[in-house]
PDB file of C-alpha atoms in Angstrom:
ATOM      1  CA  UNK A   1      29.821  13.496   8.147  1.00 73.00           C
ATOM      2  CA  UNK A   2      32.757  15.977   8.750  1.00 82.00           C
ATOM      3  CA  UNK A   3      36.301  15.000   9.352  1.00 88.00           C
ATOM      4  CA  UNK A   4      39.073  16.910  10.587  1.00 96.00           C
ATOM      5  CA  UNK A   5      42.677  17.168   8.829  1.00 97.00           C
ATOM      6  CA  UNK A   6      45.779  16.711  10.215  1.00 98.00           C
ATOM      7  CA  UNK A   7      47.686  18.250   7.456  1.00 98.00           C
ATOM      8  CA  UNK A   8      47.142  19.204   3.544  1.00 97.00           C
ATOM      9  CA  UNK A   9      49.352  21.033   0.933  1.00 98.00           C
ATOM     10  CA  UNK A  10      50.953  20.584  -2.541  1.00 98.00           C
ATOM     11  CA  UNK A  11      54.646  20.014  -3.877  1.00 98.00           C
ATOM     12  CA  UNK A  12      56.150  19.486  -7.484  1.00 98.00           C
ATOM     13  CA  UNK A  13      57.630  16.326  -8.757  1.00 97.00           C
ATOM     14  CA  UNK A  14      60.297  17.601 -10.718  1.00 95.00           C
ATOM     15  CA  UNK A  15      62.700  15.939 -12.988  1.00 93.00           C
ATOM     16  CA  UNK A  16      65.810  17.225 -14.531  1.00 92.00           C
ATOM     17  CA  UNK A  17      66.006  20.698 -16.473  1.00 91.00           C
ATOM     18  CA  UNK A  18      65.970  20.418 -20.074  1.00 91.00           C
ATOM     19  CA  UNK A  19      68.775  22.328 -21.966  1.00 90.00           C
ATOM     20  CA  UNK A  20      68.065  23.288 -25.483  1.00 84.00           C
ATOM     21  CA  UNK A  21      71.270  25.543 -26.866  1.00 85.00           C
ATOM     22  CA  UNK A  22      71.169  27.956 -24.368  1.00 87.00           C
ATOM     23  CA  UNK A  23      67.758  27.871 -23.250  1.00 89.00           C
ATOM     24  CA  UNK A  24      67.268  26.031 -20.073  1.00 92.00           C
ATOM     25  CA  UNK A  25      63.804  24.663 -19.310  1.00 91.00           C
ATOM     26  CA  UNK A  26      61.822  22.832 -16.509  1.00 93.00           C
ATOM     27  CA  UNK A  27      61.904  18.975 -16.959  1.00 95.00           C
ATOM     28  CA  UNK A  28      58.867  16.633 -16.573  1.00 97.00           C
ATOM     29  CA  UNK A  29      57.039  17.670 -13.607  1.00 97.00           C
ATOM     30  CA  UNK A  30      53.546  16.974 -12.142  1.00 98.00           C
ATOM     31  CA  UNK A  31      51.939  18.514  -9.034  1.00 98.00           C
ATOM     32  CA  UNK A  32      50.561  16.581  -5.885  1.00 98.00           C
ATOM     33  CA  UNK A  33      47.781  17.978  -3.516  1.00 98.00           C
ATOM     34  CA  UNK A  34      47.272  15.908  -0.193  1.00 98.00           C
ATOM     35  CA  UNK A  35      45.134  15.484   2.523  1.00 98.00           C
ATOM     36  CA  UNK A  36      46.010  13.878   5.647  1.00 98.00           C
ATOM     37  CA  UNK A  37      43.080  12.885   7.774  1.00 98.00           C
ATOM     38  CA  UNK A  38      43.358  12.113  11.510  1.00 98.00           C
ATOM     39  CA  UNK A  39      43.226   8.892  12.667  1.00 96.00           C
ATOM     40  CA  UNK A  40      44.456   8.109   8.954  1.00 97.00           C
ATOM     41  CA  UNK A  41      44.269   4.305   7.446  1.00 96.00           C
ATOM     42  CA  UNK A  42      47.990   2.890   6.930  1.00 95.00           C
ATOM     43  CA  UNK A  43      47.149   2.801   3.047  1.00 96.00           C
ATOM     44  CA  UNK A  44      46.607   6.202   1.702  1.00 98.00           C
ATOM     45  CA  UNK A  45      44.824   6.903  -1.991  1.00 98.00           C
ATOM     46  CA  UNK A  46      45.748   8.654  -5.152  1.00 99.00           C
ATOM     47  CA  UNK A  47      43.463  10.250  -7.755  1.00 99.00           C
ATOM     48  CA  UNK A  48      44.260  10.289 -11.299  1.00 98.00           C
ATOM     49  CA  UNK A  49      42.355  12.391 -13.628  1.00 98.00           C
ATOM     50  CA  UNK A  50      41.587  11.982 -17.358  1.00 96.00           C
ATOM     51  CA  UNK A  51      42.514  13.413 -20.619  1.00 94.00           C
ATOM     52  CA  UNK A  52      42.479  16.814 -20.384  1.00 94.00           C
ATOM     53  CA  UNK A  53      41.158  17.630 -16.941  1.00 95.00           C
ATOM     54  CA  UNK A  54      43.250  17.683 -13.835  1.00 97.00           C
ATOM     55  CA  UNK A  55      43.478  17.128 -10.052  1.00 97.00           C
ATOM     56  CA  UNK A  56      40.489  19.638  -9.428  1.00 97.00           C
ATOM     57  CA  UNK A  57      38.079  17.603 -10.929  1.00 97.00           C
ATOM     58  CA  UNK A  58      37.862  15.223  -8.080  1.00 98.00           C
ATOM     59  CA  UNK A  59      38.004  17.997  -5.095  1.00 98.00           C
ATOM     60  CA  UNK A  60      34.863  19.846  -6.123  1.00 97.00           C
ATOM     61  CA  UNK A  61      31.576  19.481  -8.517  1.00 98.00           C
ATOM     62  CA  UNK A  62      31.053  21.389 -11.108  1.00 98.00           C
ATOM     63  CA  UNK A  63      28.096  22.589  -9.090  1.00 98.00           C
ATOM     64  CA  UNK A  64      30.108  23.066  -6.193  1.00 97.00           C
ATOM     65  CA  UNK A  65      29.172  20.029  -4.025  1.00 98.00           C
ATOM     66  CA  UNK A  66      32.463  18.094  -2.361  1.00 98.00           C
ATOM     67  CA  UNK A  67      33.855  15.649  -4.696  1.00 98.00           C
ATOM     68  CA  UNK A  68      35.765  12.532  -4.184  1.00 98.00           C
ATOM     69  CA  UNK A  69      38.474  13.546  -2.101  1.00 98.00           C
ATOM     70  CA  UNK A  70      35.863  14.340   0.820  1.00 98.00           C
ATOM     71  CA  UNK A  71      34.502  11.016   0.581  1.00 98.00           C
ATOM     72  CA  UNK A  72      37.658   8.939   1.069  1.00 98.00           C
ATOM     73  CA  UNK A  73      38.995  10.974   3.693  1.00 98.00           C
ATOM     74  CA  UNK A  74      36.082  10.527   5.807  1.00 97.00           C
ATOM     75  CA  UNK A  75      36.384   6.663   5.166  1.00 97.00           C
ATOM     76  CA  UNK A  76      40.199   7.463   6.588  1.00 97.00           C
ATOM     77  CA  UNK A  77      42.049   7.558   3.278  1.00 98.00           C
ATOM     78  CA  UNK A  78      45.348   9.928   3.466  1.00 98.00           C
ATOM     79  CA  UNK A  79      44.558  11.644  -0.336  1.00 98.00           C
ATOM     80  CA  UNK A  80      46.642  12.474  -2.870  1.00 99.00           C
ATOM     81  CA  UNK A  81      45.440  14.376  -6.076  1.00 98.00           C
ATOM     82  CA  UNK A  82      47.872  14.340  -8.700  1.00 98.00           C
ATOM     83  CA  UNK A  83      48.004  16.911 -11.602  1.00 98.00           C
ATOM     84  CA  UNK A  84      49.346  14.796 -14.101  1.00 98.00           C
ATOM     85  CA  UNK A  85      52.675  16.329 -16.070  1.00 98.00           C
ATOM     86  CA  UNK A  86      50.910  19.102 -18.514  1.00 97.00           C
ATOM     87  CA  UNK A  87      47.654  19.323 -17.001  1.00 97.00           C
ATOM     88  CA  UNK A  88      46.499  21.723 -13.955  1.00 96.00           C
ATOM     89  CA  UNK A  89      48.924  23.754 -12.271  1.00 96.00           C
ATOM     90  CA  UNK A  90      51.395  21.552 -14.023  1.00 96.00           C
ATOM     91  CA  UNK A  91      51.892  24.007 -17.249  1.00 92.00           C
ATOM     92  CA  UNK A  92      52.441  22.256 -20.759  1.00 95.00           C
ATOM     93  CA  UNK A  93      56.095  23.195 -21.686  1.00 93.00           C
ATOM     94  CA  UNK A  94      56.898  21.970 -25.264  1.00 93.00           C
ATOM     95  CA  UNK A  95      60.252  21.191 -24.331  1.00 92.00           C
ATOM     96  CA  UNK A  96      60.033  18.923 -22.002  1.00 94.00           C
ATOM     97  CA  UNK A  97      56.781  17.089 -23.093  1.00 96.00           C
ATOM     98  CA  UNK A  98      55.931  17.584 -26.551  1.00 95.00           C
ATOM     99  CA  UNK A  99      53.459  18.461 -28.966  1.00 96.00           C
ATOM    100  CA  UNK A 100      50.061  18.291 -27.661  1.00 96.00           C
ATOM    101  CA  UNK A 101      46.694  16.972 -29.406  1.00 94.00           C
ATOM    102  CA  UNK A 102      44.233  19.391 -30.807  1.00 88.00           C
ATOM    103  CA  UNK A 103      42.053  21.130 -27.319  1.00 84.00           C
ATOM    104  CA  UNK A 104      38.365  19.922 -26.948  1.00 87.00           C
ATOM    105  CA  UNK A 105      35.953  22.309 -27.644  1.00 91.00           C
ATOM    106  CA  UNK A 106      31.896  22.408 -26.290  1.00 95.00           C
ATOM    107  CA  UNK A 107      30.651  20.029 -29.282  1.00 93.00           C
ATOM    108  CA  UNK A 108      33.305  17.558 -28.644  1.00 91.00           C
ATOM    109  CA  UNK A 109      32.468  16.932 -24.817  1.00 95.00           C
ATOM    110  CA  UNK A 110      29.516  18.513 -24.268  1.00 96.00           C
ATOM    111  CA  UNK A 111      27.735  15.467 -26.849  1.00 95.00           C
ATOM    112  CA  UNK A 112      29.570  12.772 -24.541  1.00 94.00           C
ATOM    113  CA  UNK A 113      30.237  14.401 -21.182  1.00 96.00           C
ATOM    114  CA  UNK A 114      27.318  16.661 -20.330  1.00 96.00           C
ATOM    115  CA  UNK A 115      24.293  16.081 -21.955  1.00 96.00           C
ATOM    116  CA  UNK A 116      24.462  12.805 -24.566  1.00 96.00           C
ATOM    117  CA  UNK A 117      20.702  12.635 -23.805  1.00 97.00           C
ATOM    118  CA  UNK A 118      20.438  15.138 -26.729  1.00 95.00           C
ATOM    119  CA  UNK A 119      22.436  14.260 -29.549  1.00 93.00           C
ATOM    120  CA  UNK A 120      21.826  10.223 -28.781  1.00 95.00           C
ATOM    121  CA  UNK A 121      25.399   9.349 -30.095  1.00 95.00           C
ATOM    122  CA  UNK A 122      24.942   5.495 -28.221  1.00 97.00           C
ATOM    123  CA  UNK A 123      21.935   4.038 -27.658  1.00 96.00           C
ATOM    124  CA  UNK A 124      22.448   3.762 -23.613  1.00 97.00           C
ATOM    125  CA  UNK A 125      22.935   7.659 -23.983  1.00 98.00           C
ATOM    126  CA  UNK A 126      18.888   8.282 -23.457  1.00 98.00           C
ATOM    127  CA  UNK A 127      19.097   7.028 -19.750  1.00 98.00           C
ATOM    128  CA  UNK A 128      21.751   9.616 -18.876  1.00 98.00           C
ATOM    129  CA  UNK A 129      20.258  12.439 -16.585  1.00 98.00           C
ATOM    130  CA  UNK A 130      22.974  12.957 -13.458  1.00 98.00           C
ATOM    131  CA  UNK A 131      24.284  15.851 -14.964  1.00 98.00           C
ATOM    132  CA  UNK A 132      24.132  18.677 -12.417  1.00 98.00           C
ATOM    133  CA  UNK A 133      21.327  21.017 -12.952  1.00 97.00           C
ATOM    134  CA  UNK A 134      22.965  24.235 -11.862  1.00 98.00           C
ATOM    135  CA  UNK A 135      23.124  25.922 -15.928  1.00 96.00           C
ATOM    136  CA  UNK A 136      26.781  27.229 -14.994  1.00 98.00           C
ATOM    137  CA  UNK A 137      27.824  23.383 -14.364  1.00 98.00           C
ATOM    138  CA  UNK A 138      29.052  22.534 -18.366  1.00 97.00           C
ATOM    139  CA  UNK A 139      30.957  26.152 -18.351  1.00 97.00           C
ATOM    140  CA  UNK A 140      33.006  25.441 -15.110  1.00 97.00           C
ATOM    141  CA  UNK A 141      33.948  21.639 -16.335  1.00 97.00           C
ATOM    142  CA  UNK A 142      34.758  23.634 -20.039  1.00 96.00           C
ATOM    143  CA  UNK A 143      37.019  25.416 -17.964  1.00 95.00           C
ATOM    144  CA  UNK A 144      39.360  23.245 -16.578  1.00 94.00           C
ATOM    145  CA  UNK A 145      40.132  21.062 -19.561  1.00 94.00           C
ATOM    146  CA  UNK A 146      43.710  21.835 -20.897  1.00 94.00           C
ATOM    147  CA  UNK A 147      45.947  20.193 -23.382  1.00 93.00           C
ATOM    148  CA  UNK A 148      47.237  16.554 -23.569  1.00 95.00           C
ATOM    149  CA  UNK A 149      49.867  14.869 -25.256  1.00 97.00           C
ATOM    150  CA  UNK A 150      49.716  14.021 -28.957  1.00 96.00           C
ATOM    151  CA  UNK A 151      49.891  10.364 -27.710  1.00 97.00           C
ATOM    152  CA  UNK A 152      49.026   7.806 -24.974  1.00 97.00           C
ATOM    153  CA  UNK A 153      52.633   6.700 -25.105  1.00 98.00           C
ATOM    154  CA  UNK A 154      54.034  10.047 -24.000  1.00 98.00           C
ATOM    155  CA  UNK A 155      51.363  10.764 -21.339  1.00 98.00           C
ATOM    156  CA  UNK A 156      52.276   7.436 -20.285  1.00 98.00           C
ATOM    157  CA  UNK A 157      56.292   8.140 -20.014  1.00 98.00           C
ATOM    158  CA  UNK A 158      55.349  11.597 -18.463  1.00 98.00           C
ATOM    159  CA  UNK A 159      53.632   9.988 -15.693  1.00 98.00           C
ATOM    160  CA  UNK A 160      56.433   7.560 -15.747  1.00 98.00           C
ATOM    161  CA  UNK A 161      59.124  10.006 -15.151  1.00 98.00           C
ATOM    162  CA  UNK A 162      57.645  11.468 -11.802  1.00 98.00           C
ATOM    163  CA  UNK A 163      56.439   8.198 -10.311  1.00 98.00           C
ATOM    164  CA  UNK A 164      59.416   7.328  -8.076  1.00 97.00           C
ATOM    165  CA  UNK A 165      59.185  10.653  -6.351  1.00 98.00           C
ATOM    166  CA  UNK A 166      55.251  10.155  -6.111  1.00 98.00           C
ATOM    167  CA  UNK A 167      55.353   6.800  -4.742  1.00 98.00           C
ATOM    168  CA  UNK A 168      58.025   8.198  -1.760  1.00 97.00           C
ATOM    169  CA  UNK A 169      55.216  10.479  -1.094  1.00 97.00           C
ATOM    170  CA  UNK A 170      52.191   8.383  -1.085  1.00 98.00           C
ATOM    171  CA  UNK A 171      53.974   5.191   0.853  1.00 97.00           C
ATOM    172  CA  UNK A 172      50.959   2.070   0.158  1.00 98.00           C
ATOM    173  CA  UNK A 173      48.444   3.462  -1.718  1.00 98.00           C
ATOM    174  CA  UNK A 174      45.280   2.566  -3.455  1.00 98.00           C
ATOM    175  CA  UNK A 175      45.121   4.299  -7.678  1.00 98.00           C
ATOM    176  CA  UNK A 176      41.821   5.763  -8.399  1.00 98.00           C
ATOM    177  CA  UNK A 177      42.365   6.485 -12.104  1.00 98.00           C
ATOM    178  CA  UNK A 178      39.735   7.889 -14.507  1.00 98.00           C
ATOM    179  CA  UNK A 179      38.965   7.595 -18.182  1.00 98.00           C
ATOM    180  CA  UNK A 180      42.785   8.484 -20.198  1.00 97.00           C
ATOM    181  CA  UNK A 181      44.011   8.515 -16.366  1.00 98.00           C
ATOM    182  CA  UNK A 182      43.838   4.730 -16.390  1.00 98.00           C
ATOM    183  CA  UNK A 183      46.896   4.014 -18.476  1.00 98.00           C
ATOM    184  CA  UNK A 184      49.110   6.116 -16.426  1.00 98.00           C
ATOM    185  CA  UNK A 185      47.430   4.369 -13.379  1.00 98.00           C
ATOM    186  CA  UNK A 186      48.237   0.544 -15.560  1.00 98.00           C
ATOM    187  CA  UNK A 187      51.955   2.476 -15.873  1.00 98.00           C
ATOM    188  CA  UNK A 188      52.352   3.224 -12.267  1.00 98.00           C
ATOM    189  CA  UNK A 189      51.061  -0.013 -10.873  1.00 98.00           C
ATOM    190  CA  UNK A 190      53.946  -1.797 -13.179  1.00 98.00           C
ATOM    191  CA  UNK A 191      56.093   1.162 -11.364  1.00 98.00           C
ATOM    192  CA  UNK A 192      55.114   0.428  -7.901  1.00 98.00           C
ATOM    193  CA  UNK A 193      54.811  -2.861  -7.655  1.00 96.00           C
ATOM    194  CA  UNK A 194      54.148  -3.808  -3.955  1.00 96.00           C
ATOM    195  CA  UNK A 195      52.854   0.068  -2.772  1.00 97.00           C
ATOM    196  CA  UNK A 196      49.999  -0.219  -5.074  1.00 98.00           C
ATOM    197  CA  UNK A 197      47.387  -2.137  -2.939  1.00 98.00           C
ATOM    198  CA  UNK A 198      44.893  -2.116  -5.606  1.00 98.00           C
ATOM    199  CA  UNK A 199      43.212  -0.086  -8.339  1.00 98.00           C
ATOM    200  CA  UNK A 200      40.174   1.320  -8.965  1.00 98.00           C
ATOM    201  CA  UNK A 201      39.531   2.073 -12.947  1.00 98.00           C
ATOM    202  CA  UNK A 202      36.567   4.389 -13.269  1.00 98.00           C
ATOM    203  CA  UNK A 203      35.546   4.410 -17.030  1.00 98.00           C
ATOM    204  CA  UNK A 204      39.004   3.480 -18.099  1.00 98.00           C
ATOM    205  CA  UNK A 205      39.682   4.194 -21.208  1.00 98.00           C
ATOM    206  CA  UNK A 206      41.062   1.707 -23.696  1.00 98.00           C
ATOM    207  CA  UNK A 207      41.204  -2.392 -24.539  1.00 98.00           C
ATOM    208  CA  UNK A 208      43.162  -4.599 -26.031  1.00 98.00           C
ATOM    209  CA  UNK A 209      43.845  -3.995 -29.611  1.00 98.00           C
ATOM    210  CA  UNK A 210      41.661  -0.989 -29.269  1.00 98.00           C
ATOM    211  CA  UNK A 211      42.492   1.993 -32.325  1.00 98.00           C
ATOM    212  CA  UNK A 212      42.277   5.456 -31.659  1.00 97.00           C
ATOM    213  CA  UNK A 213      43.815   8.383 -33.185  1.00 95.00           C
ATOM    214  CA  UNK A 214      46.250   9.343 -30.413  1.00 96.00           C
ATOM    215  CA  UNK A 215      47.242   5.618 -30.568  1.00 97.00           C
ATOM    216  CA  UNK A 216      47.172   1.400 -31.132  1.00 98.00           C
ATOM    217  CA  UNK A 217      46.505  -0.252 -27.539  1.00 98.00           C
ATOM    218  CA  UNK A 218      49.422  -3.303 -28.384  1.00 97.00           C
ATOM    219  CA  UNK A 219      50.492  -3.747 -24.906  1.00 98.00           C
ATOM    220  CA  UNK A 220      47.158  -5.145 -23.095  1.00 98.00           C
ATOM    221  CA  UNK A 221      45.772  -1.797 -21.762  1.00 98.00           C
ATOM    222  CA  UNK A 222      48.538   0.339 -22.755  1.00 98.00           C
ATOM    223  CA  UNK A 223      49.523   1.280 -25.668  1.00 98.00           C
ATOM    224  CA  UNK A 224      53.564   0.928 -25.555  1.00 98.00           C
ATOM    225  CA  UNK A 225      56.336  -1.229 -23.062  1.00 98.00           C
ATOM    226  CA  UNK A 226      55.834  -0.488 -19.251  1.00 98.00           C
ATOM    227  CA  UNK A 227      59.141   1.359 -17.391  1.00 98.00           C
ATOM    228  CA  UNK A 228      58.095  -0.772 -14.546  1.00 97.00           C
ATOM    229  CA  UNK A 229      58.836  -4.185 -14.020  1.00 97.00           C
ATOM    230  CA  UNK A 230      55.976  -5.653 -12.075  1.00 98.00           C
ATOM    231  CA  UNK A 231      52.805  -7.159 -12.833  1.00 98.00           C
ATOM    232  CA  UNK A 232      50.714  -3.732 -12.705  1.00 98.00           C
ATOM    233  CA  UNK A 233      47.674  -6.418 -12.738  1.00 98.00           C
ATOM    234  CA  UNK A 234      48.775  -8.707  -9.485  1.00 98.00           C
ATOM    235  CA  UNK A 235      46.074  -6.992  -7.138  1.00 98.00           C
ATOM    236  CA  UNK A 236      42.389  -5.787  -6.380  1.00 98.00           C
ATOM    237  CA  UNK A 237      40.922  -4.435  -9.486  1.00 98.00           C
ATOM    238  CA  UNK A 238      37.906  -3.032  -9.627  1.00 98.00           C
ATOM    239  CA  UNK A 239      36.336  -1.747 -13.376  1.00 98.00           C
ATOM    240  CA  UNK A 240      33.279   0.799 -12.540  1.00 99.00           C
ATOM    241  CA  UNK A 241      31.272   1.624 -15.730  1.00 98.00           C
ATOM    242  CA  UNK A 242      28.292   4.280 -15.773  1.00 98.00           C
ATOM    243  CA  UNK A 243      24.524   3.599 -17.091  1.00 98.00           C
ATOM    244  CA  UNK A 244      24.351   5.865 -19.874  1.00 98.00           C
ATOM    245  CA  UNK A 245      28.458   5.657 -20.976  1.00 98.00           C
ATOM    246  CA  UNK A 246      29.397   5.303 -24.007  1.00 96.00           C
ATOM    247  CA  UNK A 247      32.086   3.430 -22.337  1.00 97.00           C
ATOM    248  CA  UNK A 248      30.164   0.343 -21.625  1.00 98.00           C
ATOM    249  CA  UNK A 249      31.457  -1.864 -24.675  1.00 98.00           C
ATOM    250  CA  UNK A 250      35.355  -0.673 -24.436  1.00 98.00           C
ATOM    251  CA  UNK A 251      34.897  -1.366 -20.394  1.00 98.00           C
ATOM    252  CA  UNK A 252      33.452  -4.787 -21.084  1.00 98.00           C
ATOM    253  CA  UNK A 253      36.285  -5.787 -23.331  1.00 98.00           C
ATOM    254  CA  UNK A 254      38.652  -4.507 -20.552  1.00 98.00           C
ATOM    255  CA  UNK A 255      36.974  -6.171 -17.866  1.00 98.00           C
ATOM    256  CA  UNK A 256      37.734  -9.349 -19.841  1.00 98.00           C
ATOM    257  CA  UNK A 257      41.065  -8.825 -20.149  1.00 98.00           C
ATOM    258  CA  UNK A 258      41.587  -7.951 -16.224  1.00 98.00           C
ATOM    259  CA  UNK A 259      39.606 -11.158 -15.125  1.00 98.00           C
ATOM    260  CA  UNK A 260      41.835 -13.403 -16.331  1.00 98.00           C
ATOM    261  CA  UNK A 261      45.078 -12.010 -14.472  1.00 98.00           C
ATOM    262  CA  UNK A 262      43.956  -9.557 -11.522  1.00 98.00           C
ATOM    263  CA  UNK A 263      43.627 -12.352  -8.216  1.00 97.00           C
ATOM    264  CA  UNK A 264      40.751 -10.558  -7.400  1.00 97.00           C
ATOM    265  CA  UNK A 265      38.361  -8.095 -10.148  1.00 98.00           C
ATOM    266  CA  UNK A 266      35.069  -7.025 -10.300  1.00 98.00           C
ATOM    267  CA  UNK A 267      33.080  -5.000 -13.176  1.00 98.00           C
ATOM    268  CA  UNK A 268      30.994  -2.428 -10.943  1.00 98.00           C
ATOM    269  CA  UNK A 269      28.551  -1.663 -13.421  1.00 98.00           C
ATOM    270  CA  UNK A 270      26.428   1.387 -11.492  1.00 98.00           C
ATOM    271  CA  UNK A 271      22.936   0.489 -12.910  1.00 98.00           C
ATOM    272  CA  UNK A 272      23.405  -3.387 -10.859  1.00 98.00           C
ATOM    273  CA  UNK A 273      23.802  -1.512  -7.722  1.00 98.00           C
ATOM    274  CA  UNK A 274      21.011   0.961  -8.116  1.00 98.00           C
ATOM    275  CA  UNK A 275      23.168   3.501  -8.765  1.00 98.00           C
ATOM    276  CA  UNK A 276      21.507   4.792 -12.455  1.00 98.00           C
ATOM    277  CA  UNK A 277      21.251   7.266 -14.939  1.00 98.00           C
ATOM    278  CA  UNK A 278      25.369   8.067 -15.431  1.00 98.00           C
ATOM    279  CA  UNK A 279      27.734   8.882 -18.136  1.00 98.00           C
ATOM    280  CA  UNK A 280      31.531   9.653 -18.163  1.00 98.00           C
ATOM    281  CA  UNK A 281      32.021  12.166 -15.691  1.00 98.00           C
ATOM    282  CA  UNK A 282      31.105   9.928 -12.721  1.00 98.00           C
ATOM    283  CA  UNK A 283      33.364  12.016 -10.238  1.00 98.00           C
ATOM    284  CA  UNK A 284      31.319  15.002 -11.043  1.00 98.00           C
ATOM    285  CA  UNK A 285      27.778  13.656 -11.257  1.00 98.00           C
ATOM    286  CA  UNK A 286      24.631  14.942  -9.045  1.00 98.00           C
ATOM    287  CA  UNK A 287      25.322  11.144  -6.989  1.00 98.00           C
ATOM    288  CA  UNK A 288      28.518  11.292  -7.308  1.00 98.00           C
ATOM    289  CA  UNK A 289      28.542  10.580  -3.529  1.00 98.00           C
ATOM    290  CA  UNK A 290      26.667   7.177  -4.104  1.00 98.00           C
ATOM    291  CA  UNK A 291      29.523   6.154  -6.556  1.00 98.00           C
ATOM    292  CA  UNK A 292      32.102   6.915  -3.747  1.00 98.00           C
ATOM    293  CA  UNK A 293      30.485   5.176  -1.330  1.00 98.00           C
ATOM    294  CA  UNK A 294      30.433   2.151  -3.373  1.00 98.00           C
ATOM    295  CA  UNK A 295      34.433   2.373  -4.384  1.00 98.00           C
ATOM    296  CA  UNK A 296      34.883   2.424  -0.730  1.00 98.00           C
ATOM    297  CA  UNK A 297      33.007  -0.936   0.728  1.00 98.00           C
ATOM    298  CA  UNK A 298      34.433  -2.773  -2.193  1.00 98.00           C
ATOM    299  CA  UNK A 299      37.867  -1.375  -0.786  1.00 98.00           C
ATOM    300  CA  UNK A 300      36.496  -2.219   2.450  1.00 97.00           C
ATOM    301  CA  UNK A 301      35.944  -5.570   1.159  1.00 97.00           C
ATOM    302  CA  UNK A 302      38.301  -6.723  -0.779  1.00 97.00           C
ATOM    303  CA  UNK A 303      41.867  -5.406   0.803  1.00 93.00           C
ATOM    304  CA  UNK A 304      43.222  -6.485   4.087  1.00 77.00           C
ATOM    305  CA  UNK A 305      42.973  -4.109   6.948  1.00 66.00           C
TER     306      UNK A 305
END
């Protein structure tokens, strides 16, 4: 179904330059694409991407079908896409946001991201077979993964820095957050307190307790103190989990966690919905439509109009 826009473009967040001696540097800064549908809902919706991907990941395939964004504007969701600070058109710059972590290369991602079917790594990874099938699909999601922070505490205070400025620009808003992009969504929630309607957590990554090498998750689903001062938990949660992940365990243990505070949360786990044969990259996935569609009626369903 085609929609019709009534206005899309892209800014910087910026924070303050950083001065090193004499050497003066950009700040913190992230960069925002929106679309504005006509006839817009009063909430809008922002997309946050993953580790080391960015904002594109949800506006196209890696096959070239329409990703995400085109599904929630035509439900009537004003977009935002967010290039997190250091990924996308948002350039790492040392000074202002550290070392990064080593880059992924193909063995890394494409074992767990494109075809998991092969090397078997989980035992849910034999059902996964929505990867597209167009061969140039693993090279063009290769290509946009970038560097990340050395930590999940300092992508968290980079997304923390920009969030006031993001928040002026999205008014109420629904956070679509993805894999590492759900602990800057858990961060911005605590931010935005009353804008952020609910959240959507596709694959997020990380549980309670949970070890990893870029860091110790000891603050519930974050790993370090929130800058906010809300409850980033006091709304809508939804926790949507793939077939073939081999997120399913960490998700579960998350989904535990969230049930006991969020007033209303439900673990969308695809397969229960007819909706099979997924790993990690749902936003990029041959029915990566279907997955959409779901996100929206349970949006539909459980915030008030």
């Amino acid at each position: 179904m085609p929609f019709e826009l009534a206005d899309f473009g892209g800014t910087f967040l910026t924070s303050a330059p950083v001065r090193d001696g004499d050497h003066v540097s950009p700040g913190i800064n992230a960069y925002v694409q929106w679309f504005i549908p006509v006839g817009r809902r009063p909430m809008s919706l922002l997309l946050v991407h993953g580790g080391g991907g960015q904002g594109s990941d949800f506006i196209r395939t890696p096959d070239g079908r329409p990703g995400w964004v085109h599904s929630f504007l035509r439900a009537g969701y004003a977009t935002y896409v967010i290039d997190r600070p250091g990924h996308g058109r948002s350039h790492w710059n040392n000074r202002a946001l550290g070392p990064t972590a080593p880059a992924a290369d193909y063995d890394a991602l494409y074992s767990r991201f494109i075809e998991p079917e092969k090397e078997r790594l989980w035992s849910d990874a034999v059902a996964h077979n929505r990867w597209p099938a167009d061969p140039l699909a693993g090279d063009r999601f290769m290509a946009g993964q970038g560097p990340m922070a050395d930590s999940l505490a300092s992508s968290q205070r980079h997304v923390e820095a920009i969030a006031e400025q993001l928040f002026r620009m999205t008014g109420p808003t629904i956070i679509v957050s993805h894999s590492m992009g759900a602990p800057c969504g858990w961060a911005l929630s605590a931010l935005g307190g009353e804008n952020v309607a609910a959240v959507v957590a596709a694959e997020p990554f990380g549980y309670p307790g949970m070890v990893h090498p870029l860091g110790v998750f000891d603050n519930g689903l974050v790993s370090t103190s929130y800058q906010g001062h809300h409850d980033p938990f006091a709304r809508p949660i939804a926790v949507v989990t793939g077939e073939a992940t081999w997120m399913r365990e960490a998700n579960a243990r998350a989904a535990e966690f969230l049930r006991a505070r969020a007033p209303v949360f439900e673990h969308i786990r695809l397969e229960r919905h007819g909706i099979t044969g997924n790993g990690h990259m749902l936003m990029s996935e041959s029915n990566s439509d279907e997955i959409a569609g779901l996100m929206v009626r349970w949006l539909d369903l459980n915030i008030p109009s």
